[in-house]
mmCIF file of C-alpha atoms in Angstrom:
data_model
loop_
_atom_site.group_PDB
_atom_site.id
_atom_site.type_symbol
_atom_site.label_atom_id
_atom_site.label_comp_id
_atom_site.label_asym_id
_atom_site.label_seq_id
_atom_site.Cartn_x
_atom_site.Cartn_y
_atom_site.Cartn_z
ATOM 1 C CA MET A 1336 -27.641 9.360 5.540
ATOM 2 C CA PRO A 1337 -24.352 9.689 7.248
ATOM 3 C CA GLU A 1338 -21.488 11.920 6.297
ATOM 4 C CA PRO A 1339 -19.314 10.034 3.668
ATOM 5 C CA TYR A 1340 -15.963 8.824 4.306
ATOM 6 C CA ASP A 1341 -12.796 10.441 3.323
ATOM 7 C CA VAL A 1342 -11.560 7.606 2.245
ATOM 8 C CA ILE A 1343 -12.195 3.640 2.611
ATOM 9 C CA THR A 1344 -9.277 1.100 2.095
ATOM 10 C CA MET A 1345 -10.290 -2.673 1.268
ATOM 11 C CA GLY A 1346 -7.921 -5.707 1.636
ATOM 12 C CA ARG A 1347 -4.622 -6.905 3.401
ATOM 13 C CA ILE A 1348 -3.737 -6.569 7.588
ATOM 14 C CA GLY A 1349 -1.854 -7.905 9.623
ATOM 15 C CA VAL A 1350 0.861 -6.946 12.784
ATOM 16 C CA ASP A 1351 4.163 -6.772 11.509
ATOM 17 C CA LEU A 1352 7.050 -7.752 13.774
ATOM 18 C CA TYR A 1353 10.073 -5.427 13.254
ATOM 19 C CA PRO A 1354 13.684 -5.693 14.145
ATOM 20 C CA LEU A 1355 14.873 -3.557 16.694
ATOM 21 C CA GLN A 1356 18.636 -4.260 15.260
ATOM 22 C CA THR A 1357 19.699 -3.342 11.782
ATOM 23 C CA GLY A 1358 21.867 -5.060 9.310
ATOM 24 C CA LEU A 1359 20.897 -8.370 11.319
ATOM 25 C CA PRO A 1360 19.586 -11.241 9.670
ATOM 26 C CA LEU A 1361 16.443 -12.861 11.507
ATOM 27 C CA ALA A 1362 18.451 -15.721 12.858
ATOM 28 C CA ARG A 1363 20.767 -13.450 15.100
ATOM 29 C CA VAL A 1364 17.971 -10.330 16.137
ATOM 30 C CA ASP A 1365 16.592 -10.795 19.606
ATOM 31 C CA ALA A 1366 14.322 -8.016 20.088
ATOM 32 C CA PHE A 1367 11.566 -7.010 17.521
ATOM 33 C CA GLY A 1368 8.819 -4.270 17.601
ATOM 34 C CA LYS A 1369 5.112 -4.644 17.134
ATOM 35 C CA PHE A 1370 3.039 -2.460 14.374
ATOM 36 C CA LEU A 1371 -0.204 -2.488 12.969
ATOM 37 C CA GLY A 1372 0.884 -3.965 9.471
ATOM 38 C CA GLY A 1373 -0.679 -4.446 6.100
ATOM 39 C CA SER A 1374 -0.754 -2.074 3.206
ATOM 40 C CA PRO A 1375 -3.970 -0.803 2.469
ATOM 41 C CA THR A 1376 -4.997 -0.539 6.190
ATOM 42 C CA ASN A 1377 -1.830 1.415 6.265
ATOM 43 C CA VAL A 1378 -2.762 4.139 3.801
ATOM 44 C CA ALA A 1379 -5.930 4.384 5.921
ATOM 45 C CA VAL A 1380 -3.755 5.429 9.038
ATOM 46 C CA ALA A 1381 -1.252 7.811 6.345
ATOM 47 C CA ALA A 1382 -4.851 9.321 5.547
ATOM 48 C CA ALA A 1383 -6.395 9.927 9.198
ATOM 49 C CA ARG A 1384 -2.675 11.385 9.765
ATOM 50 C CA LEU A 1385 -3.350 13.737 7.408
ATOM 51 C CA GLY A 1386 -6.629 14.747 8.726
ATOM 52 C CA ARG A 1387 -9.092 12.290 6.295
ATOM 53 C CA ARG A 1388 -12.055 10.508 7.869
ATOM 54 C CA SER A 1389 -10.281 6.993 7.261
ATOM 55 C CA ALA A 1390 -12.107 3.203 7.457
ATOM 56 C CA VAL A 1391 -10.780 0.078 6.497
ATOM 57 C CA VAL A 1392 -12.538 -3.450 4.998
ATOM 58 C CA THR A 1393 -10.903 -6.360 6.081
ATOM 59 C CA ARG A 1394 -11.072 -9.223 8.364
ATOM 60 C CA THR A 1395 -8.783 -10.516 11.229
ATOM 61 C CA GLY A 1396 -7.991 -13.944 12.953
ATOM 62 C CA ARG A 1397 -10.531 -14.091 16.142
ATOM 63 C CA ASP A 1398 -7.866 -14.216 18.403
ATOM 64 C CA ALA A 1399 -5.288 -11.683 20.849
ATOM 65 C CA PHE A 1400 -3.418 -10.307 17.676
ATOM 66 C CA GLY A 1401 -6.884 -9.412 15.745
ATOM 67 C CA GLU A 1402 -7.830 -7.593 19.036
ATOM 68 C CA TYR A 1403 -4.463 -5.437 19.238
ATOM 69 C CA LEU A 1404 -4.954 -4.414 15.524
ATOM 70 C CA HIS A 1405 -8.629 -3.267 16.450
ATOM 71 C CA GLN A 1406 -6.888 -1.408 19.280
ATOM 72 C CA GLN A 1407 -4.550 0.520 16.909
ATOM 73 C CA LEU A 1408 -6.629 1.271 14.418
ATOM 74 C CA ARG A 1409 -8.904 3.053 16.880
ATOM 75 C CA GLU A 1410 -5.384 4.680 18.106
ATOM 76 C CA PHE A 1411 -4.847 6.057 15.162
ATOM 77 C CA GLY A 1412 -8.286 7.442 14.163
ATOM 78 C CA VAL A 1413 -9.413 4.814 11.698
ATOM 79 C CA ASP A 1414 -13.111 3.338 11.620
ATOM 80 C CA ASP A 1415 -12.614 -0.546 12.373
ATOM 81 C CA ARG A 1416 -16.566 -1.024 12.108
ATOM 82 C CA TRP A 1417 -15.978 -3.206 8.932
ATOM 83 C CA VAL A 1418 -13.130 -5.149 10.202
ATOM 84 C CA THR A 1419 -14.446 -8.961 11.132
ATOM 85 C CA PRO A 1420 -12.821 -11.830 12.559
ATOM 86 C CA VAL A 1421 -12.495 -15.367 10.772
ATOM 87 C CA ASP A 1422 -12.951 -18.175 13.010
ATOM 88 C CA ALA A 1423 -10.959 -20.566 10.901
ATOM 89 C CA TYR A 1424 -7.817 -18.574 10.583
ATOM 90 C CA PRO A 1425 -4.882 -16.722 12.694
ATOM 91 C CA THR A 1426 -4.086 -13.157 12.458
ATOM 92 C CA PRO A 1427 -1.009 -13.002 9.742
ATOM 93 C CA VAL A 1428 2.276 -11.643 11.058
ATOM 94 C CA THR A 1429 5.162 -10.253 8.987
ATOM 95 C CA PHE A 1430 8.876 -10.440 9.711
ATOM 96 C CA CYS A 1431 11.517 -8.086 7.852
ATOM 97 C CA GLU A 1432 15.235 -7.780 7.869
ATOM 98 C CA ILE A 1433 16.620 -4.125 7.776
ATOM 99 C CA PHE A 1434 19.318 -3.487 5.547
ATOM 100 C CA PRO A 1435 19.727 0.376 5.009
ATOM 101 C CA PRO A 1436 19.657 1.674 2.423
ATOM 102 C CA ASP A 1437 17.552 -0.449 -0.009
ATOM 103 C CA ASP A 1438 17.312 -3.892 1.280
ATOM 104 C CA PHE A 1439 14.577 -5.256 3.525
ATOM 105 C CA PRO A 1440 13.174 -8.627 2.752
ATOM 106 C CA LEU A 1441 9.811 -9.091 3.367
ATOM 107 C CA TYR A 1442 8.428 -12.492 5.148
ATOM 108 C CA PHE A 1443 4.600 -13.406 5.325
ATOM 109 C CA TYR A 1444 2.972 -15.814 7.639
ATOM 110 C CA ARG A 1445 -0.111 -15.722 5.780
ATOM 111 C CA MET A 1446 -1.086 -19.775 5.861
ATOM 112 C CA PRO A 1447 -2.943 -21.368 5.417
ATOM 113 C CA LYS A 1448 -5.201 -18.832 4.316
ATOM 114 C CA ALA A 1449 -5.234 -14.910 5.685
ATOM 115 C CA PRO A 1450 -8.581 -13.558 7.144
ATOM 116 C CA ASP A 1451 -8.130 -10.841 4.982
ATOM 117 C CA LEU A 1452 -8.939 -13.288 1.956
ATOM 118 C CA GLU A 1453 -11.952 -14.433 3.640
ATOM 119 C CA ILE A 1454 -13.829 -10.699 2.692
ATOM 120 C CA HIS A 1455 -17.377 -11.909 1.252
ATOM 121 C CA PRO A 1456 -19.410 -9.976 -1.217
ATOM 122 C CA ALA A 1457 -22.344 -9.926 0.892
ATOM 123 C CA GLU A 1458 -20.706 -8.863 3.716
ATOM 124 C CA LEU A 1459 -19.722 -5.328 2.013
ATOM 125 C CA ASP A 1460 -21.520 -2.414 2.852
ATOM 126 C CA LEU A 1461 -21.851 -1.001 -0.640
ATOM 127 C CA ALA A 1462 -23.940 2.027 -0.246
ATOM 128 C CA ALA A 1463 -20.723 3.457 2.115
ATOM 129 C CA VAL A 1464 -18.384 1.992 -0.492
ATOM 130 C CA ARG A 1465 -19.851 3.773 -3.307
ATOM 131 C CA SER A 1466 -19.887 7.208 -0.915
ATOM 132 C CA ALA A 1467 -16.706 7.238 -0.073
ATOM 133 C CA ARG A 1468 -15.024 10.307 -1.734
ATOM 134 C CA VAL A 1469 -11.951 8.056 -2.382
ATOM 135 C CA PHE A 1470 -11.947 4.258 -2.950
ATOM 136 C CA TRP A 1471 -8.807 2.163 -2.546
ATOM 137 C CA MET A 1472 -7.969 -1.334 -3.487
ATOM 138 C CA THR A 1473 -5.063 -3.488 -4.211
ATOM 139 C CA GLY A 1474 -3.781 -6.357 -6.358
ATOM 140 C CA THR A 1475 -3.279 -9.041 -3.546
ATOM 141 C CA GLY A 1476 -7.290 -8.419 -2.795
ATOM 142 C CA LEU A 1477 -7.826 -10.298 -6.542
ATOM 143 C CA CYS A 1478 -5.535 -13.145 -5.692
ATOM 144 C CA ALA A 1479 -7.989 -15.319 -4.081
ATOM 145 C CA GLU A 1480 -11.640 -16.146 -3.578
ATOM 146 C CA PRO A 1481 -13.927 -14.921 -1.878
ATOM 147 C CA SER A 1482 -11.774 -11.742 -1.836
ATOM 148 C CA CYS A 1483 -11.779 -11.609 -5.730
ATOM 149 C CA SER A 1484 -15.161 -11.326 -5.786
ATOM 150 C CA ALA A 1485 -15.975 -9.008 -3.232
ATOM 151 C CA THR A 1486 -13.290 -6.549 -4.258
ATOM 152 C CA LEU A 1487 -15.087 -6.511 -7.693
ATOM 153 C CA ALA A 1488 -18.194 -5.952 -6.195
ATOM 154 C CA ALA A 1489 -17.321 -3.117 -4.540
ATOM 155 C CA LEU A 1490 -15.451 -1.467 -7.667
ATOM 156 C CA ARG A 1491 -18.595 -2.238 -9.685
ATOM 157 C CA ALA A 1492 -20.549 -0.479 -6.892
ATOM 158 C CA ARG A 1493 -18.184 2.692 -7.243
ATOM 159 C CA ASN A 1494 -19.248 2.264 -11.042
ATOM 160 C CA ARG A 1495 -16.201 5.063 -11.289
ATOM 161 C CA SER A 1496 -17.762 7.302 -9.206
ATOM 162 C CA GLY A 1497 -15.521 9.543 -6.969
ATOM 163 C CA ILE A 1498 -11.742 8.518 -6.936
ATOM 164 C CA THR A 1499 -10.958 5.236 -7.120
ATOM 165 C CA VAL A 1500 -7.746 3.867 -6.436
ATOM 166 C CA PHE A 1501 -6.157 0.636 -7.635
ATOM 167 C CA ASP A 1502 -2.988 -0.206 -5.858
ATOM 168 C CA LEU A 1503 -1.111 -2.489 -8.293
ATOM 169 C CA ASP A 1504 0.489 -4.220 -4.981
ATOM 170 C CA TRP A 1505 1.776 -7.351 -7.025
ATOM 171 C CA ARG A 1506 3.261 -9.931 -4.228
ATOM 172 C CA PRO A 1507 3.832 -13.035 -6.568
ATOM 173 C CA MET A 1508 4.034 -15.533 -3.246
ATOM 174 C CA PHE A 1509 0.353 -14.685 -2.673
ATOM 175 C CA TRP A 1510 -1.105 -16.071 -6.405
ATOM 176 C CA ASP A 1511 -0.606 -19.356 -7.438
ATOM 177 C CA THR A 1512 2.189 -20.542 -9.705
ATOM 178 C CA PRO A 1513 1.741 -19.325 -13.359
ATOM 179 C CA PRO A 1514 1.550 -21.152 -16.457
ATOM 180 C CA ASP A 1515 4.330 -20.911 -18.999
ATOM 181 C CA PRO A 1516 4.399 -17.114 -19.721
ATOM 182 C CA ALA A 1517 5.294 -18.120 -23.086
ATOM 183 C CA SER A 1518 1.943 -19.878 -23.552
ATOM 184 C CA ASP A 1519 0.165 -16.580 -23.218
ATOM 185 C CA THR A 1520 0.304 -15.214 -26.615
ATOM 186 C CA SER A 1521 -3.272 -14.427 -26.818
ATOM 187 C CA PRO A 1522 -3.156 -10.293 -28.373
ATOM 188 C CA ASP A 1523 -4.693 -9.411 -25.208
ATOM 189 C CA ALA A 1524 -2.428 -10.848 -23.137
ATOM 190 C CA ALA A 1525 -1.764 -7.195 -21.580
ATOM 191 C CA PRO A 1526 -2.854 -3.818 -22.783
ATOM 192 C CA GLY A 1527 0.959 -3.576 -23.991
ATOM 193 C CA GLY A 1528 -0.740 -5.560 -27.033
ATOM 194 C CA PRO A 1529 0.360 -8.669 -28.973
ATOM 195 C CA HIS A 1530 4.018 -8.424 -28.525
ATOM 196 C CA HIS A 1531 4.171 -8.432 -24.492
ATOM 197 C CA ARG A 1532 3.809 -11.180 -22.590
ATOM 198 C CA SER A 1533 3.130 -10.680 -19.304
ATOM 199 C CA PRO A 1534 4.986 -12.855 -16.129
ATOM 200 C CA HIS A 1535 1.694 -13.896 -14.766
ATOM 201 C CA PRO A 1536 -1.091 -14.130 -17.286
ATOM 202 C CA ALA A 1537 -3.933 -15.273 -14.319
ATOM 203 C CA ALA A 1538 -3.114 -12.270 -12.111
ATOM 204 C CA SER A 1539 -2.919 -9.914 -15.050
ATOM 205 C CA ALA A 1540 -6.337 -10.616 -16.176
ATOM 206 C CA ARG A 1541 -7.446 -9.893 -12.971
ATOM 207 C CA TYR A 1542 -5.777 -6.518 -13.293
ATOM 208 C CA ARG A 1543 -7.457 -5.783 -16.088
ATOM 209 C CA GLU A 1544 -10.603 -6.365 -15.062
ATOM 210 C CA ALA A 1545 -10.094 -3.998 -12.398
ATOM 211 C CA LEU A 1546 -8.729 -1.383 -13.965
ATOM 212 C CA ALA A 1547 -11.808 -0.951 -16.268
ATOM 213 C CA HIS A 1548 -12.920 0.304 -13.020
ATOM 214 C CA ALA A 1549 -10.531 2.447 -11.751
ATOM 215 C CA THR A 1550 -10.057 6.231 -11.729
ATOM 216 C CA VAL A 1551 -6.313 6.232 -10.648
ATOM 217 C CA ALA A 1552 -4.094 3.240 -11.126
ATOM 218 C CA VAL A 1553 -0.443 3.428 -8.433
ATOM 219 C CA GLY A 1554 2.524 1.157 -8.919
ATOM 220 C CA ASN A 1555 6.131 0.270 -9.572
ATOM 221 C CA LEU A 1556 7.922 -1.244 -12.424
ATOM 222 C CA ASP A 1557 7.052 -4.319 -11.794
ATOM 223 C CA GLU A 1558 3.628 -3.673 -10.440
ATOM 224 C CA CYS A 1559 3.259 -1.622 -14.351
ATOM 225 C CA GLU A 1560 4.290 -4.805 -15.951
ATOM 226 C CA ILE A 1561 1.897 -7.511 -14.261
ATOM 227 C CA ALA A 1562 -1.134 -4.613 -15.384
ATOM 228 C CA THR A 1563 0.090 -3.797 -18.655
ATOM 229 C CA GLY A 1564 2.949 -6.020 -19.937
ATOM 230 C CA GLU A 1565 5.319 -2.571 -20.116
ATOM 231 C CA ARG A 1566 8.006 -1.715 -17.441
ATOM 232 C CA GLU A 1567 9.496 1.566 -19.615
ATOM 233 C CA PRO A 1568 8.012 4.326 -17.300
ATOM 234 C CA HIS A 1569 6.235 6.398 -20.266
ATOM 235 C CA ALA A 1570 5.173 3.445 -21.448
ATOM 236 C CA ALA A 1571 3.493 2.178 -18.711
ATOM 237 C CA ALA A 1572 1.519 5.001 -17.610
ATOM 238 C CA ARG A 1573 0.348 4.993 -21.476
ATOM 239 C CA ALA A 1574 -0.710 1.712 -20.927
ATOM 240 C CA LEU A 1575 -2.966 2.015 -17.887
ATOM 241 C CA LEU A 1576 -4.821 5.130 -19.337
ATOM 242 C CA ALA A 1577 -5.527 3.273 -22.146
ATOM 243 C CA ALA A 1578 -7.002 0.724 -19.739
ATOM 244 C CA GLY A 1579 -9.363 2.906 -18.776
ATOM 245 C CA VAL A 1580 -7.973 4.839 -15.878
ATOM 246 C CA GLU A 1581 -7.762 9.174 -15.605
ATOM 247 C CA LEU A 1582 -4.752 9.066 -13.416
ATOM 248 C CA ALA A 1583 -1.662 6.873 -13.781
ATOM 249 C CA VAL A 1584 0.925 7.258 -11.154
ATOM 250 C CA VAL A 1585 4.451 5.308 -11.766
ATOM 251 C CA LYS A 1586 6.778 4.912 -8.902
ATOM 252 C CA GLN A 1587 10.461 4.739 -9.708
ATOM 253 C CA GLY A 1588 12.111 4.274 -6.158
ATOM 254 C CA PRO A 1589 15.564 6.638 -6.266
ATOM 255 C CA GLY A 1590 14.320 7.554 -9.824
ATOM 256 C CA GLY A 1591 11.239 9.460 -8.510
ATOM 257 C CA VAL A 1592 7.828 9.101 -9.499
ATOM 258 C CA LEU A 1593 5.979 9.837 -13.385
ATOM 259 C CA ALA A 1594 1.987 11.022 -12.973
ATOM 260 C CA VAL A 1595 0.323 11.313 -16.659
ATOM 261 C CA HIS A 1596 -3.188 12.035 -16.366
ATOM 262 C CA ARG A 1597 -5.775 11.821 -19.165
ATOM 263 C CA ASP A 1598 -5.776 15.434 -19.928
ATOM 264 C CA GLY A 1599 -2.453 15.142 -20.822
ATOM 265 C CA THR A 1600 -0.899 16.789 -17.552
ATOM 266 C CA VAL A 1601 2.612 15.000 -17.498
ATOM 267 C CA ALA A 1602 4.674 15.260 -13.974
ATOM 268 C CA ASP A 1603 7.904 13.750 -13.554
ATOM 269 C CA VAL A 1604 8.876 14.131 -10.023
ATOM 270 C CA PRO A 1605 12.680 14.010 -8.897
ATOM 271 C CA PRO A 1606 12.910 12.248 -5.297
ATOM 272 C CA LEU A 1607 13.066 13.474 -2.071
ATOM 273 C CA PRO A 1608 16.935 12.678 -0.405
ATOM 274 C CA VAL A 1609 16.301 10.902 2.933
ATOM 275 C CA GLU A 1610 18.268 9.457 5.490
ATOM 276 C CA VAL A 1611 16.504 6.109 4.826
ATOM 277 C CA VAL A 1612 16.124 4.072 8.182
ATOM 278 C CA ASN A 1613 13.265 1.446 6.835
ATOM 279 C CA GLY A 1614 11.990 1.389 3.241
ATOM 280 C CA LEU A 1615 9.219 -0.383 4.258
ATOM 281 C CA GLY A 1616 5.882 1.740 4.602
ATOM 282 C CA ALA A 1617 7.229 4.763 2.542
ATOM 283 C CA GLY A 1618 4.546 3.288 -0.187
ATOM 284 C CA ASP A 1619 2.057 3.587 2.041
ATOM 285 C CA ALA A 1620 2.654 6.908 3.538
ATOM 286 C CA PHE A 1621 2.570 8.123 -0.486
ATOM 287 C CA GLY A 1622 -0.620 6.604 -1.133
ATOM 288 C CA GLY A 1623 -2.139 7.962 2.098
ATOM 289 C CA ALA A 1624 -0.912 11.390 1.186
ATOM 290 C CA LEU A 1625 -2.042 10.633 -2.242
ATOM 291 C CA CYS A 1626 -5.478 10.424 -1.239
ATOM 292 C CA HIS A 1627 -5.292 13.644 0.792
ATOM 293 C CA GLY A 1628 -3.825 15.912 -2.599
ATOM 294 C CA LEU A 1629 -6.613 14.181 -4.521
ATOM 295 C CA LEU A 1630 -8.982 15.276 -2.410
ATOM 296 C CA ALA A 1631 -7.833 18.774 -1.394
ATOM 297 C CA GLY A 1632 -7.750 19.434 -5.740
ATOM 298 C CA TRP A 1633 -4.414 20.222 -5.463
ATOM 299 C CA ASP A 1634 -2.160 19.972 -9.237
ATOM 300 C CA THR A 1635 -0.912 16.893 -10.496
ATOM 301 C CA ALA A 1636 2.714 17.602 -9.179
ATOM 302 C CA ARG A 1637 2.093 19.458 -6.193
ATOM 303 C CA ILE A 1638 0.353 16.038 -5.223
ATOM 304 C CA MET A 1639 3.479 13.792 -6.222
ATOM 305 C CA ARG A 1640 6.169 16.369 -4.371
ATOM 306 C CA TYR A 1641 3.844 15.899 -1.165
ATOM 307 C CA ALA A 1642 3.310 12.329 -1.719
ATOM 308 C CA ASN A 1643 7.281 11.816 -1.881
ATOM 309 C CA ALA A 1644 7.729 13.807 0.854
ATOM 310 C CA ALA A 1645 5.406 11.986 2.753
ATOM 311 C CA GLY A 1646 7.086 8.827 1.977
ATOM 312 C CA ALA A 1647 10.294 9.850 2.991
ATOM 313 C CA ILE A 1648 9.732 10.743 6.228
ATOM 314 C CA VAL A 1649 9.033 6.817 6.737
ATOM 315 C CA ALA A 1650 11.841 5.556 5.124
ATOM 316 C CA SER A 1651 13.848 8.086 7.717
ATOM 317 C CA ARG A 1652 11.648 5.700 10.612
ATOM 318 C CA LEU A 1653 11.733 2.393 11.696
ATOM 319 C CA ALA A 1654 8.324 1.317 11.429
ATOM 320 C CA CYS A 1655 5.383 1.581 9.225
ATOM 321 C CA SER A 1656 1.903 2.864 10.974
ATOM 322 C CA SER A 1657 2.910 4.687 13.632
ATOM 323 C CA ALA A 1658 5.460 6.976 11.201
ATOM 324 C CA MET A 1659 3.063 7.969 9.144
ATOM 325 C CA PRO A 1660 3.671 11.522 9.289
ATOM 326 C CA PHE A 1661 1.020 14.953 10.183
ATOM 327 C CA PRO A 1662 0.422 17.366 7.989
ATOM 328 C CA GLN A 1663 3.431 20.034 9.435
ATOM 329 C CA GLU A 1664 5.957 17.063 9.286
ATOM 330 C CA VAL A 1665 5.273 16.925 5.450
ATOM 331 C CA GLU A 1666 5.592 21.205 4.869
ATOM 332 C CA GLU A 1667 8.514 21.094 6.932
ATOM 333 C CA ALA A 1668 9.972 18.607 4.899
ATOM 334 C CA LEU A 1669 8.919 19.979 1.656
ATOM 335 C CA ALA A 1670 10.244 23.516 2.872
ATOM 336 C CA ALA A 1671 14.080 21.829 3.662
ATOM 337 C CA GLY A 1672 14.247 19.843 0.267
ATOM 338 C CA SER A 1673 15.360 16.652 2.243
ATOM 339 C CA VAL A 1674 14.450 14.112 5.354
ATOM 340 C CA THR A 1675 16.819 13.644 8.212
ATOM 341 C CA ALA A 1676 16.561 10.717 10.433
ATOM 342 C CA THR A 1677 16.657 12.838 13.525
ATOM 343 C CA GLU A 1678 17.696 11.487 17.127
ATOM 344 C CA ALA A 1679 14.110 11.775 18.302
ATOM 345 C CA ALA A 1680 12.325 9.978 15.592
ATOM 346 C CA THR A 1681 15.348 6.888 15.792
ATOM 347 C CA GLN A 1682 14.268 6.926 19.755
ATOM 348 C CA ALA A 1683 10.564 7.055 19.190
ATOM 349 C CA ALA A 1684 10.467 4.257 16.400
ATOM 350 C CA THR A 1685 12.579 2.326 19.141
ATOM 351 C CA LYS A 1686 11.002 2.987 22.145
ATOM 352 C CA ALA A 1687 10.410 -0.676 23.278
ATOM 353 C CA ALA A 1688 14.568 -1.209 23.217
ATOM 354 C CA THR A 1689 16.315 -1.272 26.664
ATOM 355 C CA ASP A 1690 19.722 -1.456 24.823
ATOM 356 C CA PRO A 1691 20.777 2.186 23.189
ATOM 357 C CA GLY A 1692 22.657 0.109 20.718
ATOM 358 C CA LEU A 1693 19.811 -1.130 19.130
ATOM 359 C CA THR A 1694 18.983 2.389 17.522
ATOM 360 C CA PRO A 1695 18.515 2.140 13.677
ATOM 361 C CA THR A 1696 21.735 3.761 12.027
ATOM 362 C CA PRO A 1697 20.332 6.000 9.219
ATOM 363 C CA THR A 1698 22.234 5.837 6.085
ATOM 364 C CA PRO A 1699 21.860 8.846 3.351
ATOM 365 C CA THR A 1700 20.453 8.165 0.096
ATOM 366 C CA GLU A 1701 17.380 9.355 -2.703
ATOM 367 C CA SER A 1702 14.405 7.573 -2.552
ATOM 368 C CA GLY A 1703 10.927 8.305 -4.643
ATOM 369 C CA ALA A 1704 9.512 6.721 -0.761
ATOM 370 C CA ALA A 1705 7.304 4.941 -3.464
ATOM 371 C CA SER A 1706 8.613 2.114 -4.425
#
């Protein structure tokens, strides 16, 4: 039997088109860089950069952008055998605007439907999913069929074996408009109990079903509210544990990260100061580093410090996938106690630009690198 993968992720993929000019709305931008994108795909890249054998389960369009994504996955050392084409839909693209230090609007072009939502249960290599040391899935994978059924089938095949991570990944634009939350008054409307109403009852119900199969949950405060009805970090962590996971990771952006384990361990880790160029992708670097630390068997506080540092490094660079750090870079950031957007880093991120004036201007701030 083949050696199990260290990390298999499942879900979103696409092409990120990032402006090579900062502080401008898209209407005024005239130069873009093209990158591999999609949160779970970036997590697989981040894990591969840290030396982990990684693969991704997803789908692209049968088009030039789809071929580009295959090329990028291979270059990053991520196995693309389960990245299959869909004839009916184009490969999605995502644009962003860059207003450091903390405003990075995203514009998703995933209509009429993204190929990565066309993953069917029968297509899954459940033996590989079951044997992976870490399986990583996302909330977006639950937003439509057949992706939702496929994601839940993969979770059931895992049967809580190994490390099964639910990245709460709340993207409201991918979900149907919810009914009036005031109508959702059932006692189990959210794990928080009868006094909590979900902002999106349908999503919360699917999140609860997935949480029952996961061993780790990770999300920011908005995502925790969808999953549990709670926004206060400690209350959200307790609710995630009550929903079934062993480790709850609550990301608070500039507030750092809170991790609570079922065994009573609590790690409340402050952010690493960073000169922010582009905060997008920091959470994916955090995710890859989280997988790496869990596989290494580190204690919870060490994992969170390491993941925060990995995320801060990506926040100091323009891109997401190509910005994922190598182990030595993370160790250097931890030793320095901060991350600086060096000239070399910004030049590498904007190598496609011909005008030196397009180089991003870093902005000092503190980031939990995980929002």
